[in-house]
GROMACS .gro file of C-alpha atoms in nm:
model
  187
    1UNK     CA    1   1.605   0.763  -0.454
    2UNK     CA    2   1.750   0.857  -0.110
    3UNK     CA    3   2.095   1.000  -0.174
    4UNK     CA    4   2.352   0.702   0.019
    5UNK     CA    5   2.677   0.713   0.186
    6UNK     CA    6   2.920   0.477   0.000
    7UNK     CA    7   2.946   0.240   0.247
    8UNK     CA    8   2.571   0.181   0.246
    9UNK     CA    9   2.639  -0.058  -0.065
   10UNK     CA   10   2.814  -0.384  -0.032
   11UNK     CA   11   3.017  -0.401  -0.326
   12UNK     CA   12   3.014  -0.791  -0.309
   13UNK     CA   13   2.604  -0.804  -0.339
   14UNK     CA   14   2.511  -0.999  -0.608
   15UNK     CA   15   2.288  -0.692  -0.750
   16UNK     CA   16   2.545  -0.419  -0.669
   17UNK     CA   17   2.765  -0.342  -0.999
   18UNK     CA   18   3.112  -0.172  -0.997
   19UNK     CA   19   3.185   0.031  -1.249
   20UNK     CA   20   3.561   0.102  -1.191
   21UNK     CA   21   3.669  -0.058  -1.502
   22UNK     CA   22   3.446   0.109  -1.745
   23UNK     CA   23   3.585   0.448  -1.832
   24UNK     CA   24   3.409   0.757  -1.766
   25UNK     CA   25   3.421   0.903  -2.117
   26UNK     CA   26   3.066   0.902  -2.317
   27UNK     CA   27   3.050   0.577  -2.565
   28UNK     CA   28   3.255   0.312  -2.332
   29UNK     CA   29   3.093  -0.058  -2.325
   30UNK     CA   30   3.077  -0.315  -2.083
   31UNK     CA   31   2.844  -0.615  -2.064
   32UNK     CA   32   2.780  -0.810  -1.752
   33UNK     CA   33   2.644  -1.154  -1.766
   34UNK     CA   34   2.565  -1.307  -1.452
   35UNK     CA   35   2.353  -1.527  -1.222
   36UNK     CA   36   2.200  -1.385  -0.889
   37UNK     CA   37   1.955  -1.477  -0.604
   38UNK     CA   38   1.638  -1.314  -0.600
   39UNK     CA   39   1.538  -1.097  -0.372
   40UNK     CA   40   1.286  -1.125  -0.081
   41UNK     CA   41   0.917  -0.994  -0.169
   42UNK     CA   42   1.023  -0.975  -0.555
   43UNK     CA   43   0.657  -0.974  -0.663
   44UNK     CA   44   0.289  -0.931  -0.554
   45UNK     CA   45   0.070  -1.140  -0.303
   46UNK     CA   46  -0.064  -1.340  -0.618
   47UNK     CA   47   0.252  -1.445  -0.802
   48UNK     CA   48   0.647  -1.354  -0.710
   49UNK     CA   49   0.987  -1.484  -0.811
   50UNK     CA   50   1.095  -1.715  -0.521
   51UNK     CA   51   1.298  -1.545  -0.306
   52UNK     CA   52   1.648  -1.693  -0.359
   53UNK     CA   53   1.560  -1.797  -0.686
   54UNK     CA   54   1.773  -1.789  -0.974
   55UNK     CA   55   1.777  -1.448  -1.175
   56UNK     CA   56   1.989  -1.407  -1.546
   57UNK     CA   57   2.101  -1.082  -1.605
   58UNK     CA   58   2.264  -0.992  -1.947
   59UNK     CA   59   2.315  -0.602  -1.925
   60UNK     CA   60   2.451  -0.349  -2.085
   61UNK     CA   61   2.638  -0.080  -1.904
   62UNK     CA   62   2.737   0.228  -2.111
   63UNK     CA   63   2.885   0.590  -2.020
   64UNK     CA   64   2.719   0.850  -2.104
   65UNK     CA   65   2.754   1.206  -2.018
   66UNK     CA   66   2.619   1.228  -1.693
   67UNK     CA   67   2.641   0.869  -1.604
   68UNK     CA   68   2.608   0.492  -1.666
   69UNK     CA   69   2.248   0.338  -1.859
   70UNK     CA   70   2.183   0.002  -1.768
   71UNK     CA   71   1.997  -0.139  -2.021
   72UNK     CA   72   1.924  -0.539  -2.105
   73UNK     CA   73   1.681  -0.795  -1.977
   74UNK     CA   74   1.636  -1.008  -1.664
   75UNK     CA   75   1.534  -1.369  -1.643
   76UNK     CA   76   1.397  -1.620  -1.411
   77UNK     CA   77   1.106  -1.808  -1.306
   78UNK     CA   78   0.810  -1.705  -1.119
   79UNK     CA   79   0.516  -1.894  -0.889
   80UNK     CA   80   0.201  -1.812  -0.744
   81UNK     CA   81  -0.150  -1.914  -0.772
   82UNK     CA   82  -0.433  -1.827  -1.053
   83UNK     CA   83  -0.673  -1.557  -0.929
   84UNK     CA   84  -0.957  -1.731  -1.068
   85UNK     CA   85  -0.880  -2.131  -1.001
   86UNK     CA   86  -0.592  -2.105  -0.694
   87UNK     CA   87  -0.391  -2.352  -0.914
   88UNK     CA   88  -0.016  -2.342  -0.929
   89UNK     CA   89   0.130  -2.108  -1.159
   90UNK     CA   90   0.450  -2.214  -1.249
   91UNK     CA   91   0.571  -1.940  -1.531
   92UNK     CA   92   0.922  -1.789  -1.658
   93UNK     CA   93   0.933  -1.419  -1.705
   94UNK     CA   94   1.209  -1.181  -1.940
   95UNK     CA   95   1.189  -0.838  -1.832
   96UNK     CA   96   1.383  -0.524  -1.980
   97UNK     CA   97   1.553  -0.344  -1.745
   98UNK     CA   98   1.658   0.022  -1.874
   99UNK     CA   99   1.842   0.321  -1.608
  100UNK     CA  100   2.030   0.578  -1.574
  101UNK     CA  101   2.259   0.603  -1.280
  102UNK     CA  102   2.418   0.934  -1.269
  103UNK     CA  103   2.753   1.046  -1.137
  104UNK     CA  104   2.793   1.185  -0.804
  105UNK     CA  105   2.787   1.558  -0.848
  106UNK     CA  106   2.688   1.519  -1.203
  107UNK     CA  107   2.489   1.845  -1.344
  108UNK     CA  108   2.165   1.573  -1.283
  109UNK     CA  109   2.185   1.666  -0.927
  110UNK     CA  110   2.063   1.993  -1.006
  111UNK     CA  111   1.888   1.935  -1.291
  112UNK     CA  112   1.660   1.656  -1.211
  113UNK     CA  113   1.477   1.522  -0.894
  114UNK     CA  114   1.612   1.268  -0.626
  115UNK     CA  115   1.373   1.038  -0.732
  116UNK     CA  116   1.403   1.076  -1.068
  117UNK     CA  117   1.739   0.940  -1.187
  118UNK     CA  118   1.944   0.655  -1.010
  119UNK     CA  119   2.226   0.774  -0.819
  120UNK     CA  120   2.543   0.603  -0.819
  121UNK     CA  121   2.769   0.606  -0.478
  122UNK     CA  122   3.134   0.616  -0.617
  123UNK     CA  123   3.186   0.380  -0.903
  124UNK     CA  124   2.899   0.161  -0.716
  125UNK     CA  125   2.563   0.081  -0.897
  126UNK     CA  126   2.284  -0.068  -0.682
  127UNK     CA  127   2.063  -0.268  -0.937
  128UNK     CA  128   1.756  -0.348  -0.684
  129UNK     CA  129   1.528  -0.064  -0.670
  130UNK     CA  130   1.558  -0.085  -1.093
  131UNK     CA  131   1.554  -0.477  -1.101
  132UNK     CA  132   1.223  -0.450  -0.850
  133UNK     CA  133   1.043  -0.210  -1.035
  134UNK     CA  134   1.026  -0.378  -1.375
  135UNK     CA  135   0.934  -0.699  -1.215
  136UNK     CA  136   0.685  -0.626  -0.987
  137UNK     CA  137   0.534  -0.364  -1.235
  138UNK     CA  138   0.568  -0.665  -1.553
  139UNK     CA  139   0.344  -0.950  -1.333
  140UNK     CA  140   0.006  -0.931  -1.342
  141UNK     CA  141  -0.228  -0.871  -1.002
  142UNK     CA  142  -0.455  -1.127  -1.099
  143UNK     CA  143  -0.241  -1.397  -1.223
  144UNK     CA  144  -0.424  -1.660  -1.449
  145UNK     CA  145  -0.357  -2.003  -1.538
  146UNK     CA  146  -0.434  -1.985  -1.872
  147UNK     CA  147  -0.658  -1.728  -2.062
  148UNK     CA  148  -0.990  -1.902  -2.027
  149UNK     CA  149  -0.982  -2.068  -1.685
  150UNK     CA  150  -1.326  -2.107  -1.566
  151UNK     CA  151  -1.221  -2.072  -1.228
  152UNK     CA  152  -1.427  -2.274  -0.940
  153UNK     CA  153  -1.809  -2.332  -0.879
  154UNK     CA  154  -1.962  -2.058  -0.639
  155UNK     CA  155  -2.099  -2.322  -0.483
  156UNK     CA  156  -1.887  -2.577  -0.418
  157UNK     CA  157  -1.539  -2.461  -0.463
  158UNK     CA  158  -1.499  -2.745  -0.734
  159UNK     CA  159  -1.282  -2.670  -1.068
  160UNK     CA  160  -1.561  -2.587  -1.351
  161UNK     CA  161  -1.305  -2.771  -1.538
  162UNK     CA  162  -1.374  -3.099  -1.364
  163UNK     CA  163  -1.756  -3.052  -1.360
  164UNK     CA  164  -1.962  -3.209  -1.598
  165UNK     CA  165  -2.130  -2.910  -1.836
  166UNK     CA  166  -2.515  -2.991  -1.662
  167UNK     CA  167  -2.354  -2.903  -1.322
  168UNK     CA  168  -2.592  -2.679  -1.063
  169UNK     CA  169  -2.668  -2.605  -0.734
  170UNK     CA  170  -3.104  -2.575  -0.783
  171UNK     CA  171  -3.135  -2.424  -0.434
  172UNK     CA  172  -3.512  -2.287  -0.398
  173UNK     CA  173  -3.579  -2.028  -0.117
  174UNK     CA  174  -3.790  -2.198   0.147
  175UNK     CA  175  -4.048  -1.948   0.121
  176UNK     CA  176  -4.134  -2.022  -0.245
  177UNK     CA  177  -4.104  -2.372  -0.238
  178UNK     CA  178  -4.492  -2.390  -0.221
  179UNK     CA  179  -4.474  -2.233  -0.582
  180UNK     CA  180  -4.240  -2.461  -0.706
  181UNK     CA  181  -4.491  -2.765  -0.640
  182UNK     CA  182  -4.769  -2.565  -0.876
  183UNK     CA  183  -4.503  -2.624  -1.207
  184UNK     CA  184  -4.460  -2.978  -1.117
  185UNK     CA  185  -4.844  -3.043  -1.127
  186UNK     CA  186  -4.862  -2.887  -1.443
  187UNK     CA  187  -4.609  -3.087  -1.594
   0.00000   0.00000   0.00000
């Protein structure tokens, strides 16, 4: 993660926590319980959460040496289409969400990578990058509408579910066709 300026973070975002009443000593609980909007592209080409849907957090925020861990889940509904049918896919989805946000000039900064460990910018905690990551990594890249969907006919583009079992396509290659008269003599 790019190290941030304090004022980059809005402390009124819905996905921005503040951490000024939890005290900085290793053991000290707070839970937050609320309901956000969803971010824009939260999700794949295939299947998202709707920007601007609802999202239920229920976290956990703890102190711990060298920071805060966020830990708890994250709900809300998701939509797309099935990779094999294009139907709807209306789903829910419950994610765990687990990070460590360390303390500016904590020993992580020398200890670990920028990338490696959340940063926090004063007592400021931006939840996105986390919240993003264990969605988009949770939903599938070829979304189904159920386990066994068929998907469509090659041919026509019709549901397999709504074809009758006997359903083909007999298309014979012009320049056999001759042969295909010989078995129909025969029979």
């Amino acid at each position: 993660m790019p190290k941030h300026t304090p004022s980059t973070l809005n402390p009124r975002s819905p996905l921005v926590l503040d951490t000024r009443e939890l005290p900085r000593r290793p053991g000290a609980l707070r839970t937050e319980k609320r309901v956000v909007p969803a971010p824009a592209d939260l999700g794949g080409e295939m299947i998202a959460v709707p920007e601007g849907a609802d999202l239920d957090l229920d976290l956990r925020l703890e102190s711990v040496s060298e920071g805060v861990l966020v830990s708890g889940t994250v709900s809300g509904r998701v939509r797309g289409e099935c990779g094999r049918c294009l139907r709807e896919i209306d789903d829910s989805l419950v994610v765990r969400i687990q990070e460590l946000y360390a303390y500016e000039n904590s020993t992580t900064d020398t200890t670990t990578d920028e990338d490696e460990v959340g940063r926090m910018q004063g007592d400021l905690i931006d939840l996105e990058p986390a919240l993003r990551d264990a969605v988009v990594l949770t939903l599938p890249t070829n979304p189904l509408c159920r386990e066994d969907c068929p998907g469509l006919c090659p041919e026509c583009g019709v549901h397999l579910d709504d074809l009758p079992a006997d359903h083909s396509h007999e298309q014979i290659d012009p320049r056999w066709a001759g042969l295909s008269q010989l078995n129909r003599k025969e029979e």
